[in-house]
Short mmCIF file of C-alpha atoms and ligand atoms in Angstrom, two decimals:
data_model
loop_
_atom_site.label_atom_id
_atom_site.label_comp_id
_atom_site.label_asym_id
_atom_site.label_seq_id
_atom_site.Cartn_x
_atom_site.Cartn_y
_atom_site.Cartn_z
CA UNK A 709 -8.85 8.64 -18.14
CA UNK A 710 -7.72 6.20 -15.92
CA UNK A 711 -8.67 3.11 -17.86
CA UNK A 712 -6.18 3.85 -21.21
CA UNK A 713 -3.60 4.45 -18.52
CA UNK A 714 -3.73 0.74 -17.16
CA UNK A 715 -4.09 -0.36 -20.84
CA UNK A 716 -0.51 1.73 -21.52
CA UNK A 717 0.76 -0.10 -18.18
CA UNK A 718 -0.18 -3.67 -19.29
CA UNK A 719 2.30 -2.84 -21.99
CA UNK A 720 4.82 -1.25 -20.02
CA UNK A 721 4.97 -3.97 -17.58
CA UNK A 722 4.67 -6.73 -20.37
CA UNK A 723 8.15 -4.85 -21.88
CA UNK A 724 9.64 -4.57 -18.19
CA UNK A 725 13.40 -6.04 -17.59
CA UNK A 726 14.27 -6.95 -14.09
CA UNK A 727 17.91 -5.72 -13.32
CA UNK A 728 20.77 -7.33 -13.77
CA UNK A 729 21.32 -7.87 -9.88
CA UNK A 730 25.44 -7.50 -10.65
CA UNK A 731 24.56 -4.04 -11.64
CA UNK A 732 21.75 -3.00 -9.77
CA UNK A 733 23.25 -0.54 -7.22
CA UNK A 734 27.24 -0.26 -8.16
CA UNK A 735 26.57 3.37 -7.76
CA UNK A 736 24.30 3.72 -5.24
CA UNK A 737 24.40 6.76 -3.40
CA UNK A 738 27.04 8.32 -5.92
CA UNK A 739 26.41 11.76 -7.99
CA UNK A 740 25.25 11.41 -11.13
CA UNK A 741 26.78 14.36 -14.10
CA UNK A 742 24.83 13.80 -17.42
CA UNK A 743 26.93 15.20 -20.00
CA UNK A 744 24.85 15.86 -23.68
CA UNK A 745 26.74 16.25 -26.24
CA UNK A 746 25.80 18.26 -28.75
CA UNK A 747 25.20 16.99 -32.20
CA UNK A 748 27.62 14.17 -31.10
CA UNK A 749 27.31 11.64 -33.88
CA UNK A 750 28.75 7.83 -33.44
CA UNK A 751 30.54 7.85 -37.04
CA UNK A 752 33.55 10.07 -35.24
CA UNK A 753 34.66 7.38 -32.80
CA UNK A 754 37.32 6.05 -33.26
CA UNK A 755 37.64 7.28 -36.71
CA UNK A 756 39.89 9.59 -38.15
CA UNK A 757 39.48 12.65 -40.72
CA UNK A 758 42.16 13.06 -43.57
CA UNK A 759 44.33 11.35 -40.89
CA UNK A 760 43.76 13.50 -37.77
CA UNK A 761 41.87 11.68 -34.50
CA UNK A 762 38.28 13.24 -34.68
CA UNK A 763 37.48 12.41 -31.13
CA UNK A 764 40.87 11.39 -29.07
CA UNK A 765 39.54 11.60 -25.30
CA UNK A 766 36.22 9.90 -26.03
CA UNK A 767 38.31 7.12 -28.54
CA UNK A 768 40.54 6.79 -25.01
CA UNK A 769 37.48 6.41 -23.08
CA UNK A 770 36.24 3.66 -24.96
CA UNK A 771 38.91 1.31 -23.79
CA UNK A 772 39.02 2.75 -20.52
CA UNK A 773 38.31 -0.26 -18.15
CA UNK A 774 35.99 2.28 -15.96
CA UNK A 775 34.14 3.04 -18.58
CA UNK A 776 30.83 1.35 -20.95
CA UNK A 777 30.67 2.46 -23.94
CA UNK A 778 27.67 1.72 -25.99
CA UNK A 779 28.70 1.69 -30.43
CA UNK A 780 25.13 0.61 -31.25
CA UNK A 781 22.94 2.98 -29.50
CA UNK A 782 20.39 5.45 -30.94
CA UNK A 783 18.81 8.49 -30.25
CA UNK A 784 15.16 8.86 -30.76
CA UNK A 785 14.56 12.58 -30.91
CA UNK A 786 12.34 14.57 -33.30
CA UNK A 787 11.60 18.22 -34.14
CA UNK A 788 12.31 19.20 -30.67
CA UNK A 789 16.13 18.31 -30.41
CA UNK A 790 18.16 18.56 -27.61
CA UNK A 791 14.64 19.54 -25.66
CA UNK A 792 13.30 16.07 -27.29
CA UNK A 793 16.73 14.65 -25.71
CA UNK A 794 15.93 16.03 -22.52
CA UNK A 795 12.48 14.70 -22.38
CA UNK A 796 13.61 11.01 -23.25
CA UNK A 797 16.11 10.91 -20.62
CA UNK A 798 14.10 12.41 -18.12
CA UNK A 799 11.05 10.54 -18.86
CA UNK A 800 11.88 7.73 -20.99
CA UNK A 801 8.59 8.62 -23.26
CA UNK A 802 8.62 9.96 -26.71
CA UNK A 803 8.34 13.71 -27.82
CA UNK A 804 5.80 14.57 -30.08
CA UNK A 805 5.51 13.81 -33.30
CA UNK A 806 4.87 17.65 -34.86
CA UNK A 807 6.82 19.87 -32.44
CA UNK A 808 8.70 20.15 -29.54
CA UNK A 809 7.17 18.92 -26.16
CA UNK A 810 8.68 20.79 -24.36
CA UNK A 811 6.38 23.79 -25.76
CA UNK A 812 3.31 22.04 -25.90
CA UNK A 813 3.15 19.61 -22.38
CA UNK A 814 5.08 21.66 -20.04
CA UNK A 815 1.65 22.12 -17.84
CA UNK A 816 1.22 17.92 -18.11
CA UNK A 817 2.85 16.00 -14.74
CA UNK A 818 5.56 13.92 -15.61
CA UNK A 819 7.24 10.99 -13.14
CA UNK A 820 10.63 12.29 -14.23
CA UNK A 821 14.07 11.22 -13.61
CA UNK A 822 15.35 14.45 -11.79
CA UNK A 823 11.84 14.01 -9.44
CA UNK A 824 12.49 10.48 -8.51
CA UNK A 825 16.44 11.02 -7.47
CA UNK A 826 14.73 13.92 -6.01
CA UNK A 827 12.54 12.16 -3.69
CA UNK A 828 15.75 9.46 -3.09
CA UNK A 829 17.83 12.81 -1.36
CA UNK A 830 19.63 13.95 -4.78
CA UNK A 831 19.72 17.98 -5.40
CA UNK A 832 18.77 17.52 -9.26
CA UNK A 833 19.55 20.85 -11.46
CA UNK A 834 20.70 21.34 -15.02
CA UNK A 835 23.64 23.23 -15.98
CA UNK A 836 23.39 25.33 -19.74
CA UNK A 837 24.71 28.34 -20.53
CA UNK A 838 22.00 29.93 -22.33
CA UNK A 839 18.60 31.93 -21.51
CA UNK A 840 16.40 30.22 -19.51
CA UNK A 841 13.11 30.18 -21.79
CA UNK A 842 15.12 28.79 -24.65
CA UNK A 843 12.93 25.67 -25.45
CA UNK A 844 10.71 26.73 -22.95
CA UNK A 845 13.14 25.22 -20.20
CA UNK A 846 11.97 27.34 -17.29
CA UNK A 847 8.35 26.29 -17.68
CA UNK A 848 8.81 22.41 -18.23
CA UNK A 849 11.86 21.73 -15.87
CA UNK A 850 8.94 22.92 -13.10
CA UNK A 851 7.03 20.25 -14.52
CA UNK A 852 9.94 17.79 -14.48
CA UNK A 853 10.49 18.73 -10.87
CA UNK A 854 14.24 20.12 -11.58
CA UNK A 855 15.16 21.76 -8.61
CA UNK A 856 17.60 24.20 -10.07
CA UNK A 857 18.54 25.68 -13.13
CA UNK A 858 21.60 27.08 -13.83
CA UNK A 859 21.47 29.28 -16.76
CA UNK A 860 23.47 32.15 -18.81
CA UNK A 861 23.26 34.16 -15.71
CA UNK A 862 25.38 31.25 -13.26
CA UNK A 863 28.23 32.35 -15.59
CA UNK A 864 30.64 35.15 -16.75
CA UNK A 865 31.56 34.91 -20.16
CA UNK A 866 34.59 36.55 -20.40
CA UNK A 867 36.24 38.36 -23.60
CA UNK A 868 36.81 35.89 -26.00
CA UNK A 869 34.53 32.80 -24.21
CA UNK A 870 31.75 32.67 -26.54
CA UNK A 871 31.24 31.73 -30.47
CA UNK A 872 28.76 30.30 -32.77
CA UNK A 873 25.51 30.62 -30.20
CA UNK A 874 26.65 31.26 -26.87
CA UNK A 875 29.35 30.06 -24.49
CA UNK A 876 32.41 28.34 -25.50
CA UNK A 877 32.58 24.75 -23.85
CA UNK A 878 35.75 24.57 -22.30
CA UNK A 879 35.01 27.78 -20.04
CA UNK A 880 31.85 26.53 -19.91
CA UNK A 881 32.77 23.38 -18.23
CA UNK A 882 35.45 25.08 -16.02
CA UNK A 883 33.10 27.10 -14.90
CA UNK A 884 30.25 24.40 -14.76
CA UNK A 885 32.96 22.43 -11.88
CA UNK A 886 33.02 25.69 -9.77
CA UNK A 887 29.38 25.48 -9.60
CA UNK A 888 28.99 21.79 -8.56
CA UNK A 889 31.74 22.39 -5.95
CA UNK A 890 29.13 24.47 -4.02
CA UNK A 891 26.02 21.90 -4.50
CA UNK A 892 24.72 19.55 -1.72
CA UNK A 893 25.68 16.06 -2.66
CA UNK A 894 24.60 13.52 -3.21
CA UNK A 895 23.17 15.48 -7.08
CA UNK A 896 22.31 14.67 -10.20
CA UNK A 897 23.24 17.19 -13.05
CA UNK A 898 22.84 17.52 -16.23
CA UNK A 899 25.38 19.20 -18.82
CA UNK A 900 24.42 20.91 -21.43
CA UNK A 901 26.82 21.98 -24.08
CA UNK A 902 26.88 24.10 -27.16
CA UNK A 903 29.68 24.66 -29.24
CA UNK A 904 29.31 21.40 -31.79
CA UNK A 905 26.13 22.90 -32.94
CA UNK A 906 25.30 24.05 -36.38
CA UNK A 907 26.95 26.22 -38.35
CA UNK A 908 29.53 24.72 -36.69
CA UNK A 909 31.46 27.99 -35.95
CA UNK A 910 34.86 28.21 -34.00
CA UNK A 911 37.73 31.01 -33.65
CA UNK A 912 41.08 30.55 -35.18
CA UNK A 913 42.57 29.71 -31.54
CA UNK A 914 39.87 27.06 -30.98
CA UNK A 915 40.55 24.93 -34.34
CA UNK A 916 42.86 21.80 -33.26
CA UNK A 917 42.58 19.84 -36.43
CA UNK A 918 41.86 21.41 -40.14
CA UNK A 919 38.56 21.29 -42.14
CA UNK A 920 37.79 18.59 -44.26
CA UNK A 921 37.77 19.11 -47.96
CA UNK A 922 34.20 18.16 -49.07
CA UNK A 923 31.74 20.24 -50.68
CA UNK A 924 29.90 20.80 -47.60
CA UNK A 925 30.89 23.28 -45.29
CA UNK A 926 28.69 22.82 -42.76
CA UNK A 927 30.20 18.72 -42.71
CA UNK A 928 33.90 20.04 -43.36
CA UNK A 929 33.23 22.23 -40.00
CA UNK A 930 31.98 19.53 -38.33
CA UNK A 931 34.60 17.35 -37.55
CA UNK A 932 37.01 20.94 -35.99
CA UNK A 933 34.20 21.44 -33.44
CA UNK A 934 33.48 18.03 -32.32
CA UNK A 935 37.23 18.03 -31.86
CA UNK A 936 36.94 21.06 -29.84
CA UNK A 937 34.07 19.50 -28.09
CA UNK A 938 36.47 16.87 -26.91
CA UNK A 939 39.15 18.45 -25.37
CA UNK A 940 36.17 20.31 -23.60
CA UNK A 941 35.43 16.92 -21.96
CA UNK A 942 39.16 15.66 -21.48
CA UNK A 943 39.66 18.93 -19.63
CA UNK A 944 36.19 18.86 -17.83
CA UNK A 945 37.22 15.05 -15.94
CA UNK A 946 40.71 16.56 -15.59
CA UNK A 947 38.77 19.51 -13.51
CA UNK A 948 35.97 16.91 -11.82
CA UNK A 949 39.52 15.00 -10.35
CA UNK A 950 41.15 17.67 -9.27
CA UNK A 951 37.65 19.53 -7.65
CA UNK A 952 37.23 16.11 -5.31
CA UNK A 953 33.74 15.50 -6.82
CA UNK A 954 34.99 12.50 -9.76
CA UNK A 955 35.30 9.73 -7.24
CA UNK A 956 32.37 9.71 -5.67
CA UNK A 957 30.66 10.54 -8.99
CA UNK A 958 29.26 8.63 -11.93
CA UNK A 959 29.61 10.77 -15.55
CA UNK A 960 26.91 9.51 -18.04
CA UNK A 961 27.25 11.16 -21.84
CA UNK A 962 25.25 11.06 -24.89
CA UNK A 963 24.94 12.43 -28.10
CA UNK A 964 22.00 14.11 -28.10
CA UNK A 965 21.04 14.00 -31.50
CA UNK A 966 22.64 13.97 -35.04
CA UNK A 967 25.01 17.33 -36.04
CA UNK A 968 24.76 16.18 -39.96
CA UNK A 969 21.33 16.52 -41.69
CA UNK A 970 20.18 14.24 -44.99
CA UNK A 971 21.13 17.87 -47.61
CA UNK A 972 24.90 16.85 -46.50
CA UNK A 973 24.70 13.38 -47.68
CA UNK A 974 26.47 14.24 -50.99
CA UNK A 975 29.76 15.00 -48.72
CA UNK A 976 29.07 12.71 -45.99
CA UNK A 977 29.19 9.70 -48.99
CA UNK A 978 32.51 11.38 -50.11
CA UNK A 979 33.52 11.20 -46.04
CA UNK A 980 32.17 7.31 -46.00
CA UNK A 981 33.37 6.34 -49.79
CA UNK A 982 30.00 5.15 -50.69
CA UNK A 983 26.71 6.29 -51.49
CA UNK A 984 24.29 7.44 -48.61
CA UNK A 985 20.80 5.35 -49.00
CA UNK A 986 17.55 5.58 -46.43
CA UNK A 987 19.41 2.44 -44.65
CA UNK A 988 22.73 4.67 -44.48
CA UNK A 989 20.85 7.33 -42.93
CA UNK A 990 19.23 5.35 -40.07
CA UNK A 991 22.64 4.05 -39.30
CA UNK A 992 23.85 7.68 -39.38
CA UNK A 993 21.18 8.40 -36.58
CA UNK A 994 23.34 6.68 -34.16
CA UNK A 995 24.91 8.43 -31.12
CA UNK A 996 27.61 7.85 -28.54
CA UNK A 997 26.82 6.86 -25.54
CA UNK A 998 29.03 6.32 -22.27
CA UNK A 999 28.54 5.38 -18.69
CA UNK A 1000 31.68 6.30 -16.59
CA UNK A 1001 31.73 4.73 -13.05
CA UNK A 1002 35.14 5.55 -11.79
CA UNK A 1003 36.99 2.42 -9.58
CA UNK A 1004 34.71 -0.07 -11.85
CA UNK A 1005 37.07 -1.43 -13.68
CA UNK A 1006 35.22 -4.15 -15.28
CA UNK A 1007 33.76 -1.64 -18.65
CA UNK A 1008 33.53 -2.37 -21.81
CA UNK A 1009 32.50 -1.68 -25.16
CA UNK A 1010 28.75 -2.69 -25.76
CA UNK A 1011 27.11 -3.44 -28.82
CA UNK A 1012 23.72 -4.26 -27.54
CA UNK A 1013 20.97 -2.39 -29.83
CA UNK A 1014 19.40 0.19 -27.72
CA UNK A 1015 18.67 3.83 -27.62
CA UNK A 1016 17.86 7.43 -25.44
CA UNK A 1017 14.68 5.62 -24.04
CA UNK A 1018 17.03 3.14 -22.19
CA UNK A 1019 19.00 5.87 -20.21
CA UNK A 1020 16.49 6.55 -17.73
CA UNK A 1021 16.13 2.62 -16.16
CA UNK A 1022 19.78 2.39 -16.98
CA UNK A 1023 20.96 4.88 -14.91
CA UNK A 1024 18.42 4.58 -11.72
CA UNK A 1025 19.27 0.90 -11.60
CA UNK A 1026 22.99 1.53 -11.52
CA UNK A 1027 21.87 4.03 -8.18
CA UNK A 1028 19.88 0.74 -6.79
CA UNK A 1029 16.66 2.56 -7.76
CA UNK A 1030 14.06 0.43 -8.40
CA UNK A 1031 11.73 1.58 -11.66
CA UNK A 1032 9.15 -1.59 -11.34
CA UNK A 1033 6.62 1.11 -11.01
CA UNK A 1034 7.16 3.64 -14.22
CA UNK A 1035 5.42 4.37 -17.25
CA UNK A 1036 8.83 4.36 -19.06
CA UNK A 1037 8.91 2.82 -22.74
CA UNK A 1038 12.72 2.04 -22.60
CA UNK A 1039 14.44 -0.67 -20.34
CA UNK A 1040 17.34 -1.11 -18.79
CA UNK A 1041 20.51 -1.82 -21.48
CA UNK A 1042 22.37 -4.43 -18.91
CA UNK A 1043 19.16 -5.81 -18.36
CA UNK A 1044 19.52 -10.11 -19.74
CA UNK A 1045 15.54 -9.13 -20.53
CA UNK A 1046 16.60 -5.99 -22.25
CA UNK A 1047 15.40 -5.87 -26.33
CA UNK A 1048 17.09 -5.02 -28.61
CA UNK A 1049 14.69 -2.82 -30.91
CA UNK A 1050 14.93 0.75 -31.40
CA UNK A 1051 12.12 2.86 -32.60
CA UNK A 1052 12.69 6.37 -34.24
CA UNK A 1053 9.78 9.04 -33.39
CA UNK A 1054 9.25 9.14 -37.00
CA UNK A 1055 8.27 5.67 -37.15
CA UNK A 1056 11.61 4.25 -38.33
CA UNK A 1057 12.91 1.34 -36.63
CA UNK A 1058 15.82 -0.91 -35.97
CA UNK A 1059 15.88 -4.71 -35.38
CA UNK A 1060 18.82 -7.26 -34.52
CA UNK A 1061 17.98 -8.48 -38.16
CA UNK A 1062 16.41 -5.42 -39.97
CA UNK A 1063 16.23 -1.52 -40.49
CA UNK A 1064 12.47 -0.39 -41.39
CA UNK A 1065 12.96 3.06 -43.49
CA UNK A 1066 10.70 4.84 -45.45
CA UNK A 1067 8.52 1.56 -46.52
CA UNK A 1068 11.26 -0.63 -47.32
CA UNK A 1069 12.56 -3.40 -44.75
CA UNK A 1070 16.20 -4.08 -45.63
CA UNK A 1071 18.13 -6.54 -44.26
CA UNK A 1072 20.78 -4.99 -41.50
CA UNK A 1073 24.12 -7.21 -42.45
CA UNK A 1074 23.67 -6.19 -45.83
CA UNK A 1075 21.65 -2.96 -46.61
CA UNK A 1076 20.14 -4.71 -49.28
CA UNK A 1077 16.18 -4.86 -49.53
CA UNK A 1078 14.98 -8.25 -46.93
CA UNK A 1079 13.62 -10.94 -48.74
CA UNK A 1080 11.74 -12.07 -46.26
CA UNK A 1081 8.14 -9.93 -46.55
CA UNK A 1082 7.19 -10.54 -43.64
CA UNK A 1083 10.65 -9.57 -41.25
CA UNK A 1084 9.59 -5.75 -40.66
CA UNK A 1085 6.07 -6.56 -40.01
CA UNK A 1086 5.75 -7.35 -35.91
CA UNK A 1087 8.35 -4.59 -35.46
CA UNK A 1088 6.21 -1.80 -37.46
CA UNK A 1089 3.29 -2.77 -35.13
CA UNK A 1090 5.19 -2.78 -31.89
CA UNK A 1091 6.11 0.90 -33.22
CA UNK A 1092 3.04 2.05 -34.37
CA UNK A 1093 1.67 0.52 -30.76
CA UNK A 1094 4.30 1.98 -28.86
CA UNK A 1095 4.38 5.35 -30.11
CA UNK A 1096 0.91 5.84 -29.66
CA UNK A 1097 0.77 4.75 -25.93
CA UNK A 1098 3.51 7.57 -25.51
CA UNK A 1099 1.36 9.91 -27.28
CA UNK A 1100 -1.87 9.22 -24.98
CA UNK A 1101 0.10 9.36 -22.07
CA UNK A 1102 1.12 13.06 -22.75
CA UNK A 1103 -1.67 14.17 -24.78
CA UNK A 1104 -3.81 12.88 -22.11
CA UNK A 1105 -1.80 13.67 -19.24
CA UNK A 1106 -2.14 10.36 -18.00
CA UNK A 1107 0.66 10.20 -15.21
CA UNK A 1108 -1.77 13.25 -13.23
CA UNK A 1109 -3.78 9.94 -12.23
CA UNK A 1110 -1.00 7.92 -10.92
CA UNK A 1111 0.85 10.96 -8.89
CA UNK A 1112 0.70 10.39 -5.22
CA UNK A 1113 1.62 13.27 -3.87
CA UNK A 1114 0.71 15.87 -6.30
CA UNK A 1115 2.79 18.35 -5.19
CA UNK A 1116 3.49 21.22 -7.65
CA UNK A 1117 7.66 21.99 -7.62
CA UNK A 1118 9.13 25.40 -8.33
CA UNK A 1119 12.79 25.52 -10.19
CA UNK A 1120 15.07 27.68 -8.73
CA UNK A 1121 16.81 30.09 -11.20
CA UNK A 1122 20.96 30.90 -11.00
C1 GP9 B 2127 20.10 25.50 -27.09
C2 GP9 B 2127 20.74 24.17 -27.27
C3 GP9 B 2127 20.74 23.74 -28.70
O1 GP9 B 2127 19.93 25.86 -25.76
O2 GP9 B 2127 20.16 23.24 -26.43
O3 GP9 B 2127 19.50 23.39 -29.12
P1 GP9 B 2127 19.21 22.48 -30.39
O4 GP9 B 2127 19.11 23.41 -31.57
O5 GP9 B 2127 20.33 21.52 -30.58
O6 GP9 B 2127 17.94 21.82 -30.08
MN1 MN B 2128 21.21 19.91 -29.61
#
């Protein structure tokens, strides 16, 4: 009822950070193009493969002066995947712990991202070449008042445009450009691509670099279609340029969760030349992220600990939108208030000083178990508090008792 959502406020607005007021608005008014990256793991930056570049545009992009790029940044997603990615962004809450929210809340109200830029003059839609009711998407993007979806049917797949499960990326992207050529500005997109997904599949013509050697195909794959994935994106900003759309556009893009499961940790130790432990595998969970604010000049390479729950107040603070107000667990990542403390939906966490895996605290500069007994224990509270705040708030629909308008929204299909 009404009373456990003030007690989840109290917390929220205990965790709050205020802006940083030299970032608070540098993109005000400006589109916004979320880009997620599929199975897009941080281990591929700026590293190589049997000496081949895994990931040249998005190594370029790192040192690109209009660019942030975040190297210590998690994401937080659970069974649900890239619908569990989608819900963080939007929402900045957690999924659910047994299965994908996006099947079981999609009748809850949310205070989303795409409804807020919505009610600040944005035409919000997400772009994804594949049926509609995959994940349930229809149903909950009505929920988190997306005004348009543009699904398989925006596109024509030509002969040879589609492998592994759907559309290939680059034509996808092309094609994606066309669309937002036509859309009222200022909007907010989001991206959704495909081909770095498991099995990892790619024609002949589409393989840039070789396979890797290990005993894992699925691994050895791996680094050929996150390859692929990047030219998809060096050719994408080449298109957003020449379409008119880049400069007065903002392009934010995460990985949306990892490509490389724990059964591949044989090959990914041969990749790494050592042996993958629990504290390994956290690390492993972390994904690129990059904020792209063309004219900035002034980016960098951030190593502040922080995760998918941070995108959301990121992002609307870079607009100049306030989020004082929200029931979001994350907190803006140029925030000087912002924490740095990550928490993984299945209860895994990550400190400045500690990883918290599977019972065992271990000490983060050195992987070995923390002597300290008591390091881990605040930080497996705060988790076990946090998570279950998120969890009332959707199992309870909680945010139905702070909507003002209550307005039901209807997504508009291709
Ligand atoms: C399917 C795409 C991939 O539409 O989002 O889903 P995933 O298996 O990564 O959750
Ligand atoms: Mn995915």
């Amino acid at each position: 009822d009404g009373s456990e959502l003030s007690e989840v406020a109290n917390y929220v607005n205990a965790n709050y950070a205020e802006p940083d007021p030299e970032m608070f608005g540098v993109a005000k008014g400006r589109n916004v193009i979320f880009v997620s990256l599929e199975s897009l793991q941080n281990f591929v930056i700026n590293n190589e493969m049997n000496g081949y570049e895994i990931s040249p545009f998005l190594n370029e992009l790192t040192r690109d002066p209009d660019t942030f790029y975040f190297d210590n940044f998690y994401h937080q997603t659970g069974l649900g995947k890239t619908s569990d990615s989608e819900f963080i962004m939007e929402n900045s809450l957690y999924g659910r712990n047994g299965g994908a929210v996006f099947f079981t809340n999609s009748g809850n109200t949310f205070n989303s991202m795409s409804e807020k830029l919505g009610d600040n003059g944005y035409f919000t839609s997400v772009m994804h070449a594949n049926n509609r009711s995959f994940w349930n998407r229809d149903i909950m993007y009505q929920a988190l008042g997306i005004q348009k979806f543009y699904d398989v049917e925006s596109y024509e797949i030509g002969e040879g445009q589609a492998v592994n499960w759907g559309m290939k990326d680059i034509p996808f992207l092309e094609q994606s450009v066309e669309l937002m050529k036509e859309m009222p500005q200022p909007f907010s997109t989001r991206v959704i691509t495909l081909t770095n997904h498991h099995p990892f599949d790619l024609d002949e013509e589409d393989m840039i670099i070789p396979q890797y050697d290990s005993n894992s195909k699925t691994l050895n794959k791996y680094f050929q279609t996150v390859r692929y994935m990047d030219e998809a994106i060096k050719i994408f900003f080449d298109d957003l340029k020449e379409s008119g759309i880049y400069d007065n556009s903002i392009i934010v893009m995460y990985g949306d969760h990892y490509g490389i499961s724990e059964n591949h940790n044989k090959a990914m130790g041969m990749y790494m030349d050592k042996e993958i432990t629990p504290f390994d595998d956290v690390e492993l969970q972390k994904v690129p992220f990059f904020i792209h604010i063309p004219g900035y000049g002034e980016g960098k390479t951030s190593n502040e600990l922080s995760g998918q729950m941070d995108i959301r107040p990121t992002v609307l603070h870079l607009l100049g939108i306030d989020t004082k107000e929200d029931m979001q667990m994350g907190a803006d990542v140029f925030s000087p208030d912002h924490e740095p403390f990550v928490i993984f939906r299945d209860g895994r966490l990550v400190t400045e000083n500690n990883i918290y895996a599977h019972d065992v605290c271990y000490d983060i500069q050195t992987g070995e178990v923390e002597t300290d007994e008591e390091a881990c224990e605040p930080y497996i509270e705060r988790a076990t508090t946090e998570l279950g705040y998120s969890d009332l708030i959707i199992n309870g629909d909680l945010l139905r008792f702070s909507e003002e308008d209550g307005e039901e929204s209807k997504v508009e299909m291709h």
